[in-house]
Amino acid sequence: MSILTLLFVFFILGPVFLILALNFARNNRALQRRVERLIKSFLILCSCIAIFTTIGIVLSVLFESIRFFQAVPITDFLFGLEWSPQTAIREDQVGSSGAFGAVPLFAGTFLITAIAMVIAVPLGLMSAIYLSEYAGPAIRTVAKPLLEILAGIPTVVYGFFAALTVAPLIRRTAETVGFGVSSESALAAGVVMGIMILPFVSSLSDDVINAVPQAMRDGSYGLGATQSETIRRVILPAALPGIVGSILLAVSRAIGETMIVVMAAGLAANLTANPFESVTTVTVQIVTLLIGDQEFDSPKTLAAFALGLVLFVITLVLNIVALHVVRRFKEQYE
C-alpha cells in the first residue's frame, strides 16, 4: 500500500467513519457508557504515568544517593565546608580522597538566587501592577508581549551577555570606587538571572491581578479609597496567593539555572557571602561531576545524585511553605 493511499484513508475515510460512529453511539446508551468508561480509564492511565514517572525519578536519585552516603558520611556532605571531589578517575589510578562538603555549593546557590530575586520580584511586581491597573489597552498590547520575550531568549545568550557585558561593567564600576572584583562574580550572574526570570513574576502576577473581581475595586472606590489605596489594601491582598506562586516559580527557575552561572560566576566552590567573588551552584557541579571519563561507581560521580536529592528536598520544602502561605491568606480573604 502506497503512502498516498494511507494518507487518503487516514484523512478522508477516517473522519467519515468517526462521524458515523458518533451518530451510532448517540442512539446507543450502553455504547455511550462503555465509551465513557474507556475514556475514564485512559485518563486514569495518563495520571498514573505521571505519578509513576515522578516516583521513578525520586527512587533512582535516592538509591544512588544511598550508595554515595555509604562511601562518604552524610554529616561530612551536609556540613562540610570544603568541596573538592578529586578522586581516582579509574580503578587502576591513585587519587586523593576528595572533600565532599556541600555547604559552599548551597551557599553559592542561595546567594545567586537571592540576588536574582532582589532584581526580579520588585521589577516584576511593579510591572504587573502598572500593566494591569494603570496602562491603557494600547500600551498593554505592546508592552506585555515585549516583556514576555525575555522568557524565550536562550540561557546561553544571557550567559554571553553576563560574561561579556555585565561582569566587565561591574568590575570597572567597582574598581573606580576602590573595590576589588573578580572577573567572574555572583553579582553578575544574579543580576542577569534576575532579568531572565522577570517575565515569570510579571506575567503571572499580571494574570492574577486581572483575575481579581472588578466588584472589589468598585466597592473600594465607593468607600472613597484612591486607586493606590485600592491596589495596596484590596487588590494585592486578594491576589497574594497567586503572586506567591509566581515568586515560587521564579525561585525554582533561578535555583535550577546552570548556563549563566557557568559563564558569569565560574566553577570555584567558595564559601562566601561577598557578591563580588566567584562562586558556583549545585546544578553547575552536577553537570561538572557527570562529564568526563570517570567510573560511575566512584564517589565523585555519585555525589551528583546526592546533590540532586538535597536540591529536590529543598525545593519540596519551598513548595510546602508556599502552600501554607497561600492557604493562610485564602482563609483570610475569602
mmCIF file of C-alpha atoms in Angstrom:
data_model
loop_
_atom_site.group_PDB
_atom_site.id
_atom_site.type_symbol
_atom_site.label_atom_id
_atom_site.label_comp_id
_atom_site.label_asym_id
_atom_site.label_seq_id
_atom_site.Cartn_x
_atom_site.Cartn_y
_atom_site.Cartn_z
ATOM 1 C CA MET A 1 0.000 0.000 0.000
ATOM 2 C CA SER A 2 1.452 3.334 -1.045
ATOM 3 C CA ILE A 3 1.854 6.360 1.182
ATOM 4 C CA LEU A 4 -0.781 8.292 -0.795
ATOM 5 C CA THR A 5 -3.316 5.520 -0.152
ATOM 6 C CA LEU A 6 -2.585 5.569 3.567
ATOM 7 C CA LEU A 7 -2.954 9.341 3.640
ATOM 8 C CA PHE A 8 -6.272 9.095 1.795
ATOM 9 C CA VAL A 9 -7.591 6.516 4.239
ATOM 10 C CA PHE A 10 -6.418 8.482 7.247
ATOM 11 C CA PHE A 11 -7.557 11.982 6.263
ATOM 12 C CA ILE A 12 -10.648 11.216 4.166
ATOM 13 C CA LEU A 13 -12.168 7.960 5.325
ATOM 14 C CA GLY A 14 -11.105 8.420 8.953
ATOM 15 C CA PRO A 15 -13.343 11.448 9.666
ATOM 16 C CA VAL A 16 -16.211 9.787 7.788
ATOM 17 C CA PHE A 17 -16.071 6.655 9.944
ATOM 18 C CA LEU A 18 -15.688 8.816 13.045
ATOM 19 C CA ILE A 19 -18.866 10.746 12.221
ATOM 20 C CA LEU A 20 -20.755 7.527 11.565
ATOM 21 C CA ALA A 21 -19.535 6.053 14.856
ATOM 22 C CA LEU A 22 -20.602 9.164 16.778
ATOM 23 C CA ASN A 23 -24.055 9.088 15.212
ATOM 24 C CA PHE A 24 -24.413 5.420 16.080
ATOM 25 C CA ALA A 25 -23.225 5.968 19.662
ATOM 26 C CA ARG A 26 -25.637 8.877 20.154
ATOM 27 C CA ASN A 27 -28.545 6.480 19.909
ATOM 28 C CA ASN A 28 -26.975 3.655 21.920
ATOM 29 C CA ARG A 29 -26.884 4.285 25.696
ATOM 30 C CA ALA A 30 -24.943 1.136 26.505
ATOM 31 C CA LEU A 31 -22.270 2.052 23.981
ATOM 32 C CA GLN A 32 -22.080 5.587 25.388
ATOM 33 C CA ARG A 33 -21.455 4.262 28.892
ATOM 34 C CA ARG A 34 -18.818 1.895 27.529
ATOM 35 C CA VAL A 35 -17.052 4.739 25.727
ATOM 36 C CA GLU A 36 -17.183 6.889 28.863
ATOM 37 C CA ARG A 37 -15.599 4.106 30.918
ATOM 38 C CA LEU A 38 -12.930 3.719 28.244
ATOM 39 C CA ILE A 39 -12.152 7.440 28.307
ATOM 40 C CA LYS A 40 -12.093 7.440 32.100
ATOM 41 C CA SER A 41 -9.666 4.508 32.106
ATOM 42 C CA PHE A 42 -7.444 6.318 29.598
ATOM 43 C CA LEU A 43 -7.378 9.459 31.775
ATOM 44 C CA ILE A 44 -6.541 7.393 34.846
ATOM 45 C CA LEU A 45 -3.711 5.737 32.913
ATOM 46 C CA CYS A 46 -2.312 9.145 31.940
ATOM 47 C CA SER A 47 -2.419 10.272 35.563
ATOM 48 C CA CYS A 48 -0.703 7.095 36.732
ATOM 49 C CA ILE A 49 2.059 7.517 34.143
ATOM 50 C CA ALA A 50 2.829 10.973 35.520
ATOM 51 C CA ILE A 51 2.782 9.718 39.112
ATOM 52 C CA PHE A 52 4.925 6.655 38.419
ATOM 53 C CA THR A 53 7.404 8.749 36.451
ATOM 54 C CA THR A 54 7.824 11.068 39.431
ATOM 55 C CA ILE A 55 8.226 8.115 41.787
ATOM 56 C CA GLY A 56 10.777 6.535 39.456
ATOM 57 C CA ILE A 57 12.850 9.723 39.316
ATOM 58 C CA VAL A 58 12.823 10.069 43.102
ATOM 59 C CA LEU A 59 13.737 6.418 43.692
ATOM 60 C CA SER A 60 16.553 6.434 41.129
ATOM 61 C CA VAL A 61 18.107 9.514 42.724
ATOM 62 C CA LEU A 62 17.526 8.110 46.220
ATOM 63 C CA PHE A 63 19.177 4.737 45.558
ATOM 64 C CA GLU A 64 22.274 6.312 44.002
ATOM 65 C CA SER A 65 22.459 8.812 46.857
ATOM 66 C CA ILE A 66 22.395 5.961 49.385
ATOM 67 C CA ARG A 67 25.361 4.398 47.589
ATOM 68 C CA PHE A 68 27.204 7.708 47.846
ATOM 69 C CA PHE A 69 26.456 8.049 51.563
ATOM 70 C CA GLN A 70 27.850 4.548 52.102
ATOM 71 C CA ALA A 71 31.218 5.873 50.913
ATOM 72 C CA VAL A 72 31.006 9.419 52.310
ATOM 73 C CA PRO A 73 29.369 10.156 55.689
ATOM 74 C CA ILE A 74 26.201 12.187 55.342
ATOM 75 C CA THR A 75 27.363 14.605 58.034
ATOM 76 C CA ASP A 76 30.525 15.374 56.062
ATOM 77 C CA PHE A 77 28.406 16.007 52.993
ATOM 78 C CA LEU A 78 25.763 18.211 54.611
ATOM 79 C CA PHE A 79 28.005 20.163 56.983
ATOM 80 C CA GLY A 80 31.425 20.038 55.307
ATOM 81 C CA LEU A 81 32.921 23.397 54.374
ATOM 82 C CA GLU A 82 35.213 22.229 51.583
ATOM 83 C CA TRP A 83 34.205 20.934 48.156
ATOM 84 C CA SER A 84 36.997 19.252 46.184
ATOM 85 C CA PRO A 85 35.766 15.965 44.666
ATOM 86 C CA GLN A 86 39.173 14.875 43.374
ATOM 87 C CA THR A 87 39.077 11.103 43.385
ATOM 88 C CA ALA A 88 40.611 8.431 41.167
ATOM 89 C CA ILE A 89 39.304 8.535 37.619
ATOM 90 C CA ARG A 90 39.799 4.796 37.024
ATOM 91 C CA GLU A 91 40.310 1.839 39.294
ATOM 92 C CA ASP A 92 43.975 1.453 38.322
ATOM 93 C CA GLN A 93 44.758 5.047 39.280
ATOM 94 C CA VAL A 94 45.504 6.541 42.668
ATOM 95 C CA GLY A 95 43.682 9.762 43.534
ATOM 96 C CA SER A 96 43.142 11.839 46.569
ATOM 97 C CA SER A 97 40.295 11.013 48.887
ATOM 98 C CA GLY A 98 38.494 14.237 47.988
ATOM 99 C CA ALA A 99 36.362 16.589 50.050
ATOM 100 C CA PHE A 100 32.598 16.448 49.594
ATOM 101 C CA GLY A 101 31.332 19.250 51.836
ATOM 102 C CA ALA A 102 28.325 20.708 50.021
ATOM 103 C CA VAL A 103 27.903 23.856 52.130
ATOM 104 C CA PRO A 104 29.850 26.083 49.662
ATOM 105 C CA LEU A 105 27.674 24.873 46.781
ATOM 106 C CA PHE A 106 24.395 25.610 48.504
ATOM 107 C CA ALA A 107 25.728 28.915 49.817
ATOM 108 C CA GLY A 108 26.593 29.953 46.255
ATOM 109 C CA THR A 109 23.201 28.764 45.005
ATOM 110 C CA PHE A 110 21.295 30.743 47.613
ATOM 111 C CA LEU A 111 23.491 33.827 47.119
ATOM 112 C CA ILE A 112 22.896 33.988 43.363
ATOM 113 C CA THR A 113 19.205 33.151 43.789
ATOM 114 C CA ALA A 114 18.798 35.909 46.399
ATOM 115 C CA ILE A 115 20.427 38.471 44.107
ATOM 116 C CA ALA A 116 18.203 37.358 41.238
ATOM 117 C CA MET A 117 15.049 37.640 43.343
ATOM 118 C CA VAL A 118 16.038 41.103 44.591
ATOM 119 C CA ILE A 119 16.081 42.131 40.926
ATOM 120 C CA ALA A 120 13.099 40.149 39.643
ATOM 121 C CA VAL A 121 10.476 40.477 42.393
ATOM 122 C CA PRO A 122 10.258 44.291 42.726
ATOM 123 C CA LEU A 123 10.595 44.929 38.990
ATOM 124 C CA GLY A 124 8.228 42.122 38.058
ATOM 125 C CA LEU A 125 5.582 43.040 40.610
ATOM 126 C CA MET A 126 5.697 46.742 39.771
ATOM 127 C CA SER A 127 5.487 45.920 36.066
ATOM 128 C CA ALA A 128 2.459 43.708 36.692
ATOM 129 C CA ILE A 129 0.707 46.425 38.704
ATOM 130 C CA TYR A 130 1.352 49.019 36.016
ATOM 131 C CA LEU A 131 0.198 46.787 33.172
ATOM 132 C CA SER A 132 -2.970 45.662 34.939
ATOM 133 C CA GLU A 133 -4.056 48.858 36.708
ATOM 134 C CA TYR A 134 -2.507 51.880 35.015
ATOM 135 C CA ALA A 135 -1.537 51.068 31.429
ATOM 136 C CA GLY A 136 -4.010 51.626 28.644
ATOM 137 C CA PRO A 137 -5.002 48.916 26.181
ATOM 138 C CA ALA A 138 -2.574 50.173 23.512
ATOM 139 C CA ILE A 139 0.423 50.191 25.873
ATOM 140 C CA ARG A 140 -0.538 46.842 27.392
ATOM 141 C CA THR A 141 -0.876 45.227 23.968
ATOM 142 C CA VAL A 142 2.700 46.182 23.104
ATOM 143 C CA ALA A 143 4.450 46.097 26.496
ATOM 144 C CA LYS A 144 3.354 42.687 27.770
ATOM 145 C CA PRO A 145 4.482 40.668 24.707
ATOM 146 C CA LEU A 146 7.789 42.534 24.687
ATOM 147 C CA LEU A 147 8.281 41.704 28.357
ATOM 148 C CA GLU A 148 7.435 38.052 27.802
ATOM 149 C CA ILE A 149 10.038 37.809 25.021
ATOM 150 C CA LEU A 150 12.658 37.732 27.786
ATOM 151 C CA ALA A 151 11.418 34.249 28.752
ATOM 152 C CA GLY A 152 12.092 32.934 25.240
ATOM 153 C CA ILE A 153 15.716 34.044 24.971
ATOM 154 C CA PRO A 154 18.109 31.054 25.305
ATOM 155 C CA THR A 155 20.034 30.976 28.547
ATOM 156 C CA VAL A 156 23.333 30.771 26.678
ATOM 157 C CA VAL A 157 22.581 34.224 25.258
ATOM 158 C CA TYR A 158 22.047 35.505 28.789
ATOM 159 C CA GLY A 159 25.345 33.862 29.711
ATOM 160 C CA PHE A 160 27.197 35.673 26.939
ATOM 161 C CA PHE A 161 25.546 38.936 27.976
ATOM 162 C CA ALA A 162 26.580 38.391 31.591
ATOM 163 C CA ALA A 163 30.162 37.398 30.763
ATOM 164 C CA LEU A 164 30.875 39.993 28.084
ATOM 165 C CA THR A 165 28.844 42.996 29.237
ATOM 166 C CA VAL A 166 27.560 42.860 32.813
ATOM 167 C CA ALA A 167 30.621 41.341 34.522
ATOM 168 C CA PRO A 168 33.135 43.805 32.968
ATOM 169 C CA LEU A 169 30.789 46.696 33.751
ATOM 170 C CA ILE A 170 30.528 45.654 37.409
ATOM 171 C CA ARG A 171 34.288 45.175 37.639
ATOM 172 C CA ARG A 172 35.076 48.606 36.148
ATOM 173 C CA THR A 173 32.468 50.315 38.311
ATOM 174 C CA ALA A 174 33.771 48.661 41.471
ATOM 175 C CA GLU A 175 37.380 49.493 40.638
ATOM 176 C CA THR A 176 36.532 53.181 40.269
ATOM 177 C CA VAL A 177 35.380 53.261 43.901
ATOM 178 C CA GLY A 178 38.272 51.154 45.179
ATOM 179 C CA PHE A 179 36.745 47.659 45.339
ATOM 180 C CA GLY A 180 38.463 44.586 44.018
ATOM 181 C CA VAL A 181 36.059 42.471 41.979
ATOM 182 C CA SER A 182 36.697 39.110 40.378
ATOM 183 C CA SER A 183 36.229 38.777 36.624
ATOM 184 C CA GLU A 184 33.528 36.211 37.450
ATOM 185 C CA SER A 185 31.213 37.206 40.277
ATOM 186 C CA ALA A 186 27.949 36.161 41.873
ATOM 187 C CA LEU A 187 26.600 39.671 41.351
ATOM 188 C CA ALA A 188 26.934 39.488 37.564
ATOM 189 C CA ALA A 189 25.223 36.097 37.406
ATOM 190 C CA GLY A 190 22.487 37.149 39.834
ATOM 191 C CA VAL A 191 21.652 40.376 38.001
ATOM 192 C CA VAL A 192 21.347 38.683 34.613
ATOM 193 C CA MET A 193 19.421 35.785 36.133
ATOM 194 C CA GLY A 194 17.010 38.282 37.697
ATOM 195 C CA ILE A 195 16.392 39.780 34.252
ATOM 196 C CA MET A 196 15.832 36.292 32.845
ATOM 197 C CA ILE A 197 13.176 35.307 35.414
ATOM 198 C CA LEU A 198 11.484 38.718 35.342
ATOM 199 C CA PRO A 199 8.692 37.514 32.994
ATOM 200 C CA PHE A 200 7.834 34.649 35.373
ATOM 201 C CA VAL A 201 6.953 37.169 38.084
ATOM 202 C CA SER A 202 5.453 39.931 35.940
ATOM 203 C CA SER A 203 3.326 37.866 33.562
ATOM 204 C CA LEU A 204 1.854 35.505 36.169
ATOM 205 C CA SER A 205 1.280 38.329 38.662
ATOM 206 C CA ASP A 206 -0.410 40.364 35.954
ATOM 207 C CA ASP A 207 -2.790 37.494 35.189
ATOM 208 C CA VAL A 208 -3.555 37.027 38.883
ATOM 209 C CA ILE A 209 -4.211 40.726 39.464
ATOM 210 C CA ASN A 210 -6.519 40.862 36.434
ATOM 211 C CA ALA A 211 -8.439 37.892 37.865
ATOM 212 C CA VAL A 212 -9.441 39.903 40.961
ATOM 213 C CA PRO A 213 -13.180 40.682 40.567
ATOM 214 C CA GLN A 214 -13.991 44.189 39.409
ATOM 215 C CA ALA A 215 -16.641 44.349 42.150
ATOM 216 C CA MET A 216 -13.884 44.534 44.773
ATOM 217 C CA ARG A 217 -12.374 47.540 43.010
ATOM 218 C CA ASP A 218 -15.749 49.227 42.655
ATOM 219 C CA GLY A 219 -16.538 48.627 46.324
ATOM 220 C CA SER A 220 -13.240 50.191 47.367
ATOM 221 C CA TYR A 221 -13.789 53.217 45.146
ATOM 222 C CA GLY A 222 -17.312 53.534 46.504
ATOM 223 C CA LEU A 223 -15.918 53.802 50.035
ATOM 224 C CA GLY A 224 -13.715 56.711 48.950
ATOM 225 C CA ALA A 225 -10.390 54.933 48.509
ATOM 226 C CA THR A 226 -7.937 56.163 45.900
ATOM 227 C CA GLN A 227 -6.517 53.935 43.190
ATOM 228 C CA SER A 228 -3.224 53.418 45.020
ATOM 229 C CA GLU A 229 -5.046 52.600 48.270
ATOM 230 C CA THR A 230 -7.246 50.120 46.400
ATOM 231 C CA ILE A 231 -4.195 48.422 44.950
ATOM 232 C CA ARG A 232 -2.390 48.198 48.294
ATOM 233 C CA ARG A 233 -5.305 47.250 50.539
ATOM 234 C CA VAL A 234 -7.680 45.325 48.276
ATOM 235 C CA ILE A 235 -6.143 44.035 45.061
ATOM 236 C CA LEU A 236 -2.712 42.897 46.265
ATOM 237 C CA PRO A 237 -4.052 41.055 49.362
ATOM 238 C CA ALA A 238 -6.671 39.314 47.234
ATOM 239 C CA ALA A 239 -4.094 38.348 44.604
ATOM 240 C CA LEU A 240 -1.377 37.427 47.106
ATOM 241 C CA PRO A 241 -1.732 33.618 46.769
ATOM 242 C CA GLY A 242 -1.131 33.824 43.030
ATOM 243 C CA ILE A 243 1.726 36.278 43.478
ATOM 244 C CA VAL A 244 3.375 33.897 45.957
ATOM 245 C CA GLY A 245 3.015 31.130 43.382
ATOM 246 C CA SER A 246 4.690 33.211 40.690
ATOM 247 C CA ILE A 247 7.554 34.094 43.020
ATOM 248 C CA LEU A 248 7.988 30.428 43.934
ATOM 249 C CA LEU A 249 8.128 29.503 40.237
ATOM 250 C CA ALA A 250 10.777 32.166 39.709
ATOM 251 C CA VAL A 251 12.804 30.869 42.673
ATOM 252 C CA SER A 252 12.671 27.325 41.314
ATOM 253 C CA ARG A 253 13.777 28.582 37.914
ATOM 254 C CA ALA A 254 16.672 30.505 39.447
ATOM 255 C CA ILE A 255 17.832 27.552 41.550
ATOM 256 C CA GLY A 256 17.909 25.286 38.502
ATOM 257 C CA GLU A 257 19.791 27.661 36.193
ATOM 258 C CA THR A 258 23.200 26.457 35.002
ATOM 259 C CA MET A 259 24.491 28.209 31.882
ATOM 260 C CA ILE A 260 24.510 31.758 33.281
ATOM 261 C CA VAL A 261 26.378 30.611 36.386
ATOM 262 C CA VAL A 262 28.995 28.740 34.356
ATOM 263 C CA MET A 263 29.729 31.723 32.139
ATOM 264 C CA ALA A 264 29.395 34.566 34.665
ATOM 265 C CA ALA A 265 30.058 33.154 38.159
ATOM 266 C CA GLY A 266 32.645 30.454 37.489
ATOM 267 C CA LEU A 267 33.249 26.980 38.886
ATOM 268 C CA ALA A 268 35.068 27.823 42.122
ATOM 269 C CA ALA A 269 33.311 26.450 45.223
ATOM 270 C CA ASN A 270 33.965 29.399 47.553
ATOM 271 C CA LEU A 271 32.155 29.702 50.862
ATOM 272 C CA THR A 272 31.459 33.433 50.891
ATOM 273 C CA ALA A 273 28.644 35.933 51.170
ATOM 274 C CA ASN A 274 30.518 38.517 49.104
ATOM 275 C CA PRO A 275 28.626 39.035 45.815
ATOM 276 C CA PHE A 276 31.807 40.342 44.141
ATOM 277 C CA GLU A 277 33.589 36.983 44.417
ATOM 278 C CA SER A 278 33.396 33.922 42.212
ATOM 279 C CA VAL A 279 31.040 31.161 43.375
ATOM 280 C CA THR A 280 29.333 28.124 41.919
ATOM 281 C CA THR A 281 25.971 26.427 42.330
ATOM 282 C CA VAL A 282 24.634 22.928 42.852
ATOM 283 C CA THR A 283 23.397 22.481 39.288
ATOM 284 C CA VAL A 284 26.745 23.537 37.819
ATOM 285 C CA GLN A 285 28.564 20.987 39.934
ATOM 286 C CA ILE A 286 26.100 18.248 38.986
ATOM 287 C CA VAL A 287 26.894 18.852 35.321
ATOM 288 C CA THR A 288 30.622 19.012 36.058
ATOM 289 C CA LEU A 289 30.600 15.738 38.007
ATOM 290 C CA LEU A 290 28.789 13.823 35.279
ATOM 291 C CA ILE A 291 31.143 14.967 32.500
ATOM 292 C CA GLY A 292 34.391 13.157 31.877
ATOM 293 C CA ASP A 293 35.945 9.698 31.911
ATOM 294 C CA GLN A 294 35.229 8.513 35.432
ATOM 295 C CA GLU A 295 33.787 5.319 36.858
ATOM 296 C CA PHE A 296 30.064 5.514 37.519
ATOM 297 C CA ASP A 297 30.520 3.856 40.905
ATOM 298 C CA SER A 298 33.047 6.394 42.154
ATOM 299 C CA PRO A 299 32.037 8.839 44.913
ATOM 300 C CA LYS A 300 32.805 11.717 42.552
ATOM 301 C CA THR A 301 30.049 10.643 40.178
ATOM 302 C CA LEU A 302 27.586 9.521 42.848
ATOM 303 C CA ALA A 303 27.942 12.920 44.527
ATOM 304 C CA ALA A 304 25.875 14.376 41.692
ATOM 305 C CA PHE A 305 22.891 12.254 42.774
ATOM 306 C CA ALA A 306 23.326 13.308 46.394
ATOM 307 C CA LEU A 307 23.337 16.950 45.344
ATOM 308 C CA GLY A 308 20.223 16.364 43.267
ATOM 309 C CA LEU A 309 18.465 14.686 46.192
ATOM 310 C CA VAL A 310 19.204 17.541 48.587
ATOM 311 C CA LEU A 311 18.132 20.072 45.970
ATOM 312 C CA PHE A 312 14.891 18.139 45.497
ATOM 313 C CA VAL A 313 14.239 18.216 49.251
ATOM 314 C CA ILE A 314 14.900 21.963 49.397
ATOM 315 C CA THR A 315 12.509 22.590 46.520
ATOM 316 C CA LEU A 316 9.888 20.402 48.186
ATOM 317 C CA VAL A 317 10.214 22.395 51.414
ATOM 318 C CA LEU A 318 9.797 25.651 49.467
ATOM 319 C CA ASN A 319 6.617 24.275 47.893
ATOM 320 C CA ILE A 320 5.221 23.256 51.279
ATOM 321 C CA VAL A 321 5.955 26.676 52.757
ATOM 322 C CA ALA A 322 4.353 28.393 49.767
ATOM 323 C CA LEU A 323 1.235 26.216 50.031
ATOM 324 C CA HIS A 324 0.979 27.076 53.717
ATOM 325 C CA VAL A 325 1.195 30.794 52.945
ATOM 326 C CA VAL A 326 -1.376 30.509 50.169
ATOM 327 C CA ARG A 327 -3.782 28.553 52.390
ATOM 328 C CA ARG A 328 -3.427 31.060 55.211
ATOM 329 C CA PHE A 329 -4.216 34.077 53.068
ATOM 330 C CA LYS A 330 -7.030 32.288 51.280
ATOM 331 C CA GLU A 331 -8.708 31.694 54.611
ATOM 332 C CA GLN A 332 -8.283 35.360 55.490
ATOM 333 C CA TYR A 333 -9.655 36.935 52.321
ATOM 334 C CA GLU A 334 -12.339 34.525 51.170
#
